[in-house]
Short mmCIF file of C-alpha atoms in Angstrom, two decimals:
data_model
loop_
_atom_site.label_atom_id
_atom_site.label_comp_id
_atom_site.label_asym_id
_atom_site.label_seq_id
_atom_site.Cartn_x
_atom_site.Cartn_y
_atom_site.Cartn_z
CA MET A 5 98.62 22.09 -71.10
CA TRP A 6 96.39 24.43 -73.09
CA THR A 7 93.30 22.94 -71.40
CA ILE A 8 94.73 23.72 -67.93
CA LEU A 9 95.52 27.29 -68.95
CA TRP A 10 91.97 27.69 -70.30
CA CYS A 11 90.46 26.52 -67.00
CA LEU A 12 92.67 28.80 -64.92
CA GLY A 13 91.87 31.78 -67.19
CA VAL A 14 88.12 31.30 -66.96
CA ILE A 15 88.19 30.87 -63.18
CA ALA A 16 90.45 33.93 -62.79
CA ALA A 17 88.03 36.02 -64.89
CA ALA A 18 85.18 34.85 -62.72
CA LEU A 19 87.00 35.83 -59.53
CA LEU A 20 87.85 39.29 -60.90
CA ALA A 21 84.23 39.88 -61.80
CA ARG A 22 83.28 38.87 -58.20
CA PRO A 23 80.14 36.95 -59.08
CA SER A 24 77.93 35.16 -56.57
CA ILE A 25 78.82 31.70 -55.33
CA GLN A 26 76.24 30.20 -57.70
CA GLY A 27 77.67 32.19 -60.58
CA LEU A 28 81.18 31.07 -59.72
CA MET A 29 80.01 27.44 -59.84
CA TRP A 30 78.61 27.96 -63.33
CA TRP A 31 81.86 29.59 -64.45
CA THR A 32 83.76 26.57 -63.07
CA VAL A 33 81.50 24.15 -65.00
CA ILE A 34 82.10 26.15 -68.20
CA ALA A 35 85.84 26.06 -67.57
CA VAL A 36 86.00 22.34 -66.85
CA ALA A 37 83.55 21.17 -69.57
CA PRO A 38 86.04 21.19 -72.51
CA ALA A 39 88.56 19.19 -70.49
CA TRP A 40 85.90 16.66 -69.46
CA ILE A 41 84.68 16.26 -73.05
CA SER A 42 88.25 15.82 -74.26
CA TRP A 43 88.89 13.20 -71.56
CA ARG A 44 85.77 11.23 -72.50
CA ARG A 45 86.74 11.21 -76.18
CA ARG A 46 90.35 10.19 -75.60
CA PRO A 47 91.42 7.04 -77.47
CA LYS A 48 91.69 3.95 -75.31
CA PRO A 49 95.29 2.86 -74.76
CA LEU A 50 96.34 -0.11 -76.88
CA LEU A 51 97.31 -3.26 -75.02
CA ALA A 52 100.84 -4.47 -75.60
CA ALA A 53 101.44 -8.17 -76.17
CA THR A 54 103.23 -8.35 -72.84
CA ASP A 55 100.08 -7.06 -71.13
CA LEU A 56 98.48 -10.38 -72.09
CA LEU A 57 101.36 -12.85 -71.74
CA PRO A 58 104.85 -12.70 -70.21
CA LEU A 59 107.66 -12.12 -72.69
CA GLU A 60 109.25 -15.52 -72.06
CA VAL A 61 105.95 -17.21 -72.91
CA LEU A 62 105.47 -15.12 -76.05
CA MET A 63 108.96 -15.97 -77.30
CA ALA A 64 108.75 -19.72 -76.68
CA GLY A 65 108.02 -21.76 -79.80
CA ALA A 66 106.66 -24.82 -77.99
CA HIS A 67 104.53 -25.20 -74.88
CA GLY A 68 103.36 -28.13 -72.81
CA VAL A 69 104.58 -31.69 -72.40
CA PRO A 70 103.64 -34.21 -75.13
CA GLY A 71 101.74 -37.16 -73.70
CA ARG A 72 101.02 -35.54 -70.33
CA GLY A 73 97.34 -36.44 -70.54
CA LEU A 74 98.06 -40.14 -71.13
CA THR A 75 98.18 -41.89 -67.78
CA VAL A 76 98.34 -45.61 -67.05
CA GLN A 77 95.35 -45.22 -64.76
CA ARG A 78 93.21 -44.01 -67.67
CA PHE A 79 94.72 -45.81 -70.67
CA GLY A 80 96.50 -48.86 -69.28
CA ALA A 81 98.91 -50.51 -71.72
CA ASN A 82 98.01 -47.98 -74.43
CA ALA A 83 99.56 -45.11 -72.45
CA ALA A 84 103.21 -45.84 -73.33
CA PRO A 85 102.79 -46.08 -77.14
CA GLY A 86 100.50 -43.06 -77.04
CA ILE A 87 103.12 -40.99 -75.24
CA GLU A 88 105.81 -42.11 -77.68
CA GLY A 89 103.63 -41.14 -80.65
CA GLU A 90 103.01 -37.67 -79.24
CA ARG A 91 106.70 -37.16 -78.51
CA ARG A 92 107.59 -38.06 -82.09
CA THR A 93 105.05 -35.61 -83.49
CA SER A 94 106.25 -32.83 -81.20
CA ARG A 95 109.85 -33.38 -82.33
CA LEU A 96 108.76 -33.35 -85.98
CA ILE A 97 106.92 -30.03 -85.61
CA GLU A 98 109.75 -28.41 -83.67
CA ALA A 99 112.38 -29.58 -86.16
CA SER A 100 110.55 -29.16 -89.47
CA VAL A 101 107.74 -26.58 -89.08
CA LEU A 102 108.70 -24.02 -86.44
CA PRO A 103 112.10 -23.04 -87.94
CA GLY A 104 110.44 -21.94 -91.19
CA LEU A 105 107.66 -20.04 -89.39
CA PRO A 106 109.18 -18.11 -86.46
CA ALA A 107 105.76 -16.85 -85.37
CA ALA A 108 104.23 -20.34 -85.21
CA ARG A 109 103.48 -21.65 -81.72
CA LEU A 110 103.11 -25.33 -80.80
CA ILE A 111 100.93 -26.31 -77.84
CA ASN A 112 101.15 -29.93 -76.69
CA GLY A 113 98.14 -31.23 -74.79
CA LEU A 114 95.00 -29.12 -74.97
CA ARG A 115 91.56 -29.69 -73.51
CA TRP A 116 88.72 -29.88 -75.97
CA PRO A 117 86.52 -26.83 -75.50
CA GLU A 118 83.50 -27.65 -73.31
CA THR A 119 84.87 -31.04 -72.18
CA ARG A 120 86.42 -32.25 -68.92
CA ALA A 121 88.49 -35.28 -69.88
CA ALA A 122 89.04 -35.28 -73.65
CA ASP A 123 92.23 -33.68 -74.91
CA ILE A 124 93.84 -32.74 -78.21
CA ASP A 125 97.41 -33.95 -78.72
CA HIS A 126 98.83 -30.87 -80.48
CA VAL A 127 97.80 -27.56 -82.00
CA VAL A 128 99.99 -25.21 -84.01
CA LEU A 129 99.00 -21.55 -84.32
CA ALA A 130 100.34 -19.19 -86.99
CA GLY A 131 98.52 -16.03 -88.01
CA ASN A 132 94.85 -16.81 -88.55
CA ARG A 133 95.34 -20.56 -89.02
CA ILE A 134 95.36 -23.41 -86.52
CA ALA A 135 96.59 -26.94 -87.25
CA VAL A 136 95.10 -29.62 -84.99
CA ILE A 137 97.06 -32.88 -84.81
CA ASP A 138 96.34 -36.30 -83.34
CA SER A 139 99.25 -38.75 -82.96
CA LYS A 140 98.91 -42.53 -83.37
CA LEU A 141 101.50 -45.26 -82.92
CA TRP A 142 99.71 -48.12 -84.64
CA THR A 143 100.65 -51.55 -85.92
CA ASP A 144 101.75 -51.90 -89.52
CA GLY A 145 99.18 -52.50 -92.21
CA LYS A 146 97.34 -50.81 -95.05
CA TYR A 147 95.21 -47.91 -93.88
CA SER A 148 92.62 -45.95 -95.82
CA TRP A 149 90.42 -42.97 -94.98
CA ASP A 150 87.72 -41.54 -97.25
CA ASN A 151 86.32 -38.83 -94.93
CA SER A 152 83.78 -41.35 -93.74
CA ARG A 153 85.29 -44.79 -93.16
CA LEU A 154 88.63 -45.70 -91.62
CA LEU A 155 89.96 -49.11 -92.66
CA ARG A 156 92.99 -51.18 -91.72
CA ASP A 157 93.64 -54.06 -94.08
CA GLY A 158 90.03 -53.74 -95.25
CA VAL A 159 88.53 -53.93 -91.74
CA ASP A 160 86.50 -51.03 -90.35
CA MET A 161 87.94 -49.07 -87.43
CA GLU A 162 86.39 -46.40 -85.24
CA PRO A 163 86.28 -43.05 -87.10
CA PHE A 164 88.56 -40.28 -85.90
CA LYS A 165 87.45 -38.38 -82.81
CA LEU A 166 89.61 -35.52 -84.02
CA ILE A 167 86.76 -34.48 -86.32
CA ALA A 168 84.72 -33.43 -83.27
CA ALA A 169 87.74 -31.60 -81.83
CA VAL A 170 88.26 -29.62 -85.05
CA ASN A 171 84.59 -28.61 -85.11
CA SER A 172 84.76 -27.60 -81.47
CA LEU A 173 87.76 -25.35 -82.04
CA ARG A 174 86.15 -23.82 -85.12
CA ALA A 175 83.19 -22.79 -82.96
CA LYS A 176 85.51 -21.30 -80.32
CA PHE A 177 87.75 -19.42 -82.76
CA PRO A 178 85.52 -17.85 -85.44
CA GLY A 179 87.53 -16.15 -88.14
CA PHE A 180 90.32 -18.72 -87.94
CA GLU A 181 90.89 -21.42 -90.53
CA ILE A 182 91.31 -24.75 -88.74
CA HIS A 183 92.32 -28.08 -90.26
CA GLY A 184 93.12 -31.43 -88.67
CA TRP A 185 95.68 -34.18 -89.23
CA VAL A 186 95.93 -37.70 -87.84
CA VAL A 187 99.55 -38.80 -88.15
CA LEU A 188 100.44 -42.51 -88.08
CA HIS A 189 103.83 -43.45 -86.64
CA SER A 190 105.32 -46.88 -87.22
CA ARG A 191 106.58 -49.17 -84.48
CA ASN A 192 110.04 -49.36 -86.08
CA GLY A 193 110.41 -45.62 -86.68
CA ASP A 194 110.06 -45.72 -90.49
CA PRO A 195 108.47 -42.33 -91.36
CA ASN A 196 106.82 -43.79 -94.48
CA ARG A 197 105.05 -46.58 -92.63
CA PRO A 198 102.33 -47.68 -92.11
CA PHE A 199 101.11 -47.54 -95.68
CA ILE A 200 98.30 -45.03 -96.22
CA ALA A 201 96.20 -45.33 -99.36
CA PRO A 202 95.56 -42.12 -101.34
CA HIS A 203 92.31 -40.54 -100.20
CA SER A 204 89.91 -37.79 -101.16
CA ASP A 205 90.64 -34.17 -100.34
CA PRO A 206 89.51 -33.57 -96.72
CA TRP A 207 89.55 -29.78 -97.13
CA ARG A 208 86.91 -29.42 -99.84
CA GLY A 209 83.59 -30.63 -98.56
CA GLY A 210 85.23 -33.29 -96.38
CA THR A 211 85.66 -33.65 -92.65
CA GLY A 212 88.62 -31.28 -92.44
CA VAL A 213 90.82 -34.11 -91.15
CA ALA A 214 93.57 -35.78 -93.19
CA LEU A 215 95.32 -39.10 -92.51
CA VAL A 216 99.08 -38.78 -93.09
CA SER A 217 102.40 -40.46 -92.42
CA ALA A 218 105.19 -38.98 -90.30
CA ALA A 219 107.04 -38.15 -93.54
CA THR A 220 104.10 -36.18 -94.95
CA LEU A 221 102.93 -34.35 -91.82
CA PRO A 222 105.55 -31.53 -91.59
CA VAL A 223 105.25 -30.59 -95.26
CA SER A 224 101.45 -30.54 -95.18
CA VAL A 225 101.17 -28.58 -91.92
CA HIS A 226 103.82 -26.05 -92.97
CA ALA A 227 102.10 -25.42 -96.32
CA PHE A 228 98.75 -24.90 -94.58
CA LEU A 229 100.07 -22.47 -91.97
CA ALA A 230 102.26 -20.54 -94.42
CA GLY A 231 99.28 -19.99 -96.74
CA GLY A 232 97.25 -18.08 -94.20
CA THR A 233 96.86 -14.37 -93.55
CA GLN A 234 99.97 -12.94 -91.87
CA PRO A 235 101.60 -16.28 -90.98
CA HIS A 236 104.53 -14.38 -89.50
CA MET A 237 102.35 -12.71 -86.86
CA VAL A 238 101.57 -14.17 -83.44
CA GLU A 239 97.87 -13.88 -82.63
CA VAL A 240 98.46 -13.19 -78.95
CA ARG A 241 94.83 -13.36 -77.79
CA ALA A 242 94.34 -16.73 -79.50
CA LEU A 243 97.63 -17.99 -78.07
CA LYS A 244 96.58 -16.94 -74.57
CA SER A 245 93.24 -18.70 -74.96
CA LEU A 246 94.91 -21.90 -76.20
CA LEU A 247 97.49 -21.88 -73.42
CA SER A 248 94.76 -21.48 -70.82
CA GLY A 249 93.37 -24.85 -71.92
CA MET A 250 96.61 -26.84 -71.64
CA VAL A 251 96.43 -30.22 -69.94
#
């Protein structure tokens, strides 16, 4: 308001003095200059969360369909147990992690950054921490993982691909703390089976991926997410980026 009055006053003074056309132009520049400088220095408007994502998406605790990326065409007979394992993990997270962390967001089925076909089963975002989870429905036995070798009943198995997924997400989300879990579900639904031998700490100098049972997963993931910076805040930009990569 005061800027407008200033401009009108300067222009009125110029008209009363009856200067030349060129002089009037200079008076106009002098009048408008403060307003232009003020406009250039104005603070940029802050984006609201709803400018990035719709409110119904922001409020939803879980997104995506567990097992959507597992098709019979790609995985054959392994598709059905894979889907069941992912469904169990999704139910565990929704029942035992999200209620204690209202700002946590579960995304089921996420493309690995910079890949076309590979996908991550689940990620959970809370504050500046991201939990990355791979679900397995494997046969019973004694499993062990030492951040290097994966064994079942003493026989070597292929190491976890989740390690590469965790590293890929760490590169995409600098400033976030990202850990991974491979959860083993039993065929008969026992949350404490299969047996998993105690293993070295994956967080300190390890691969960043832990092997856990269905009984251990919710407790471990909740403790990790709750220990971060502002776990009760939704990082909307990170959530939008993760959702854009859903399967």
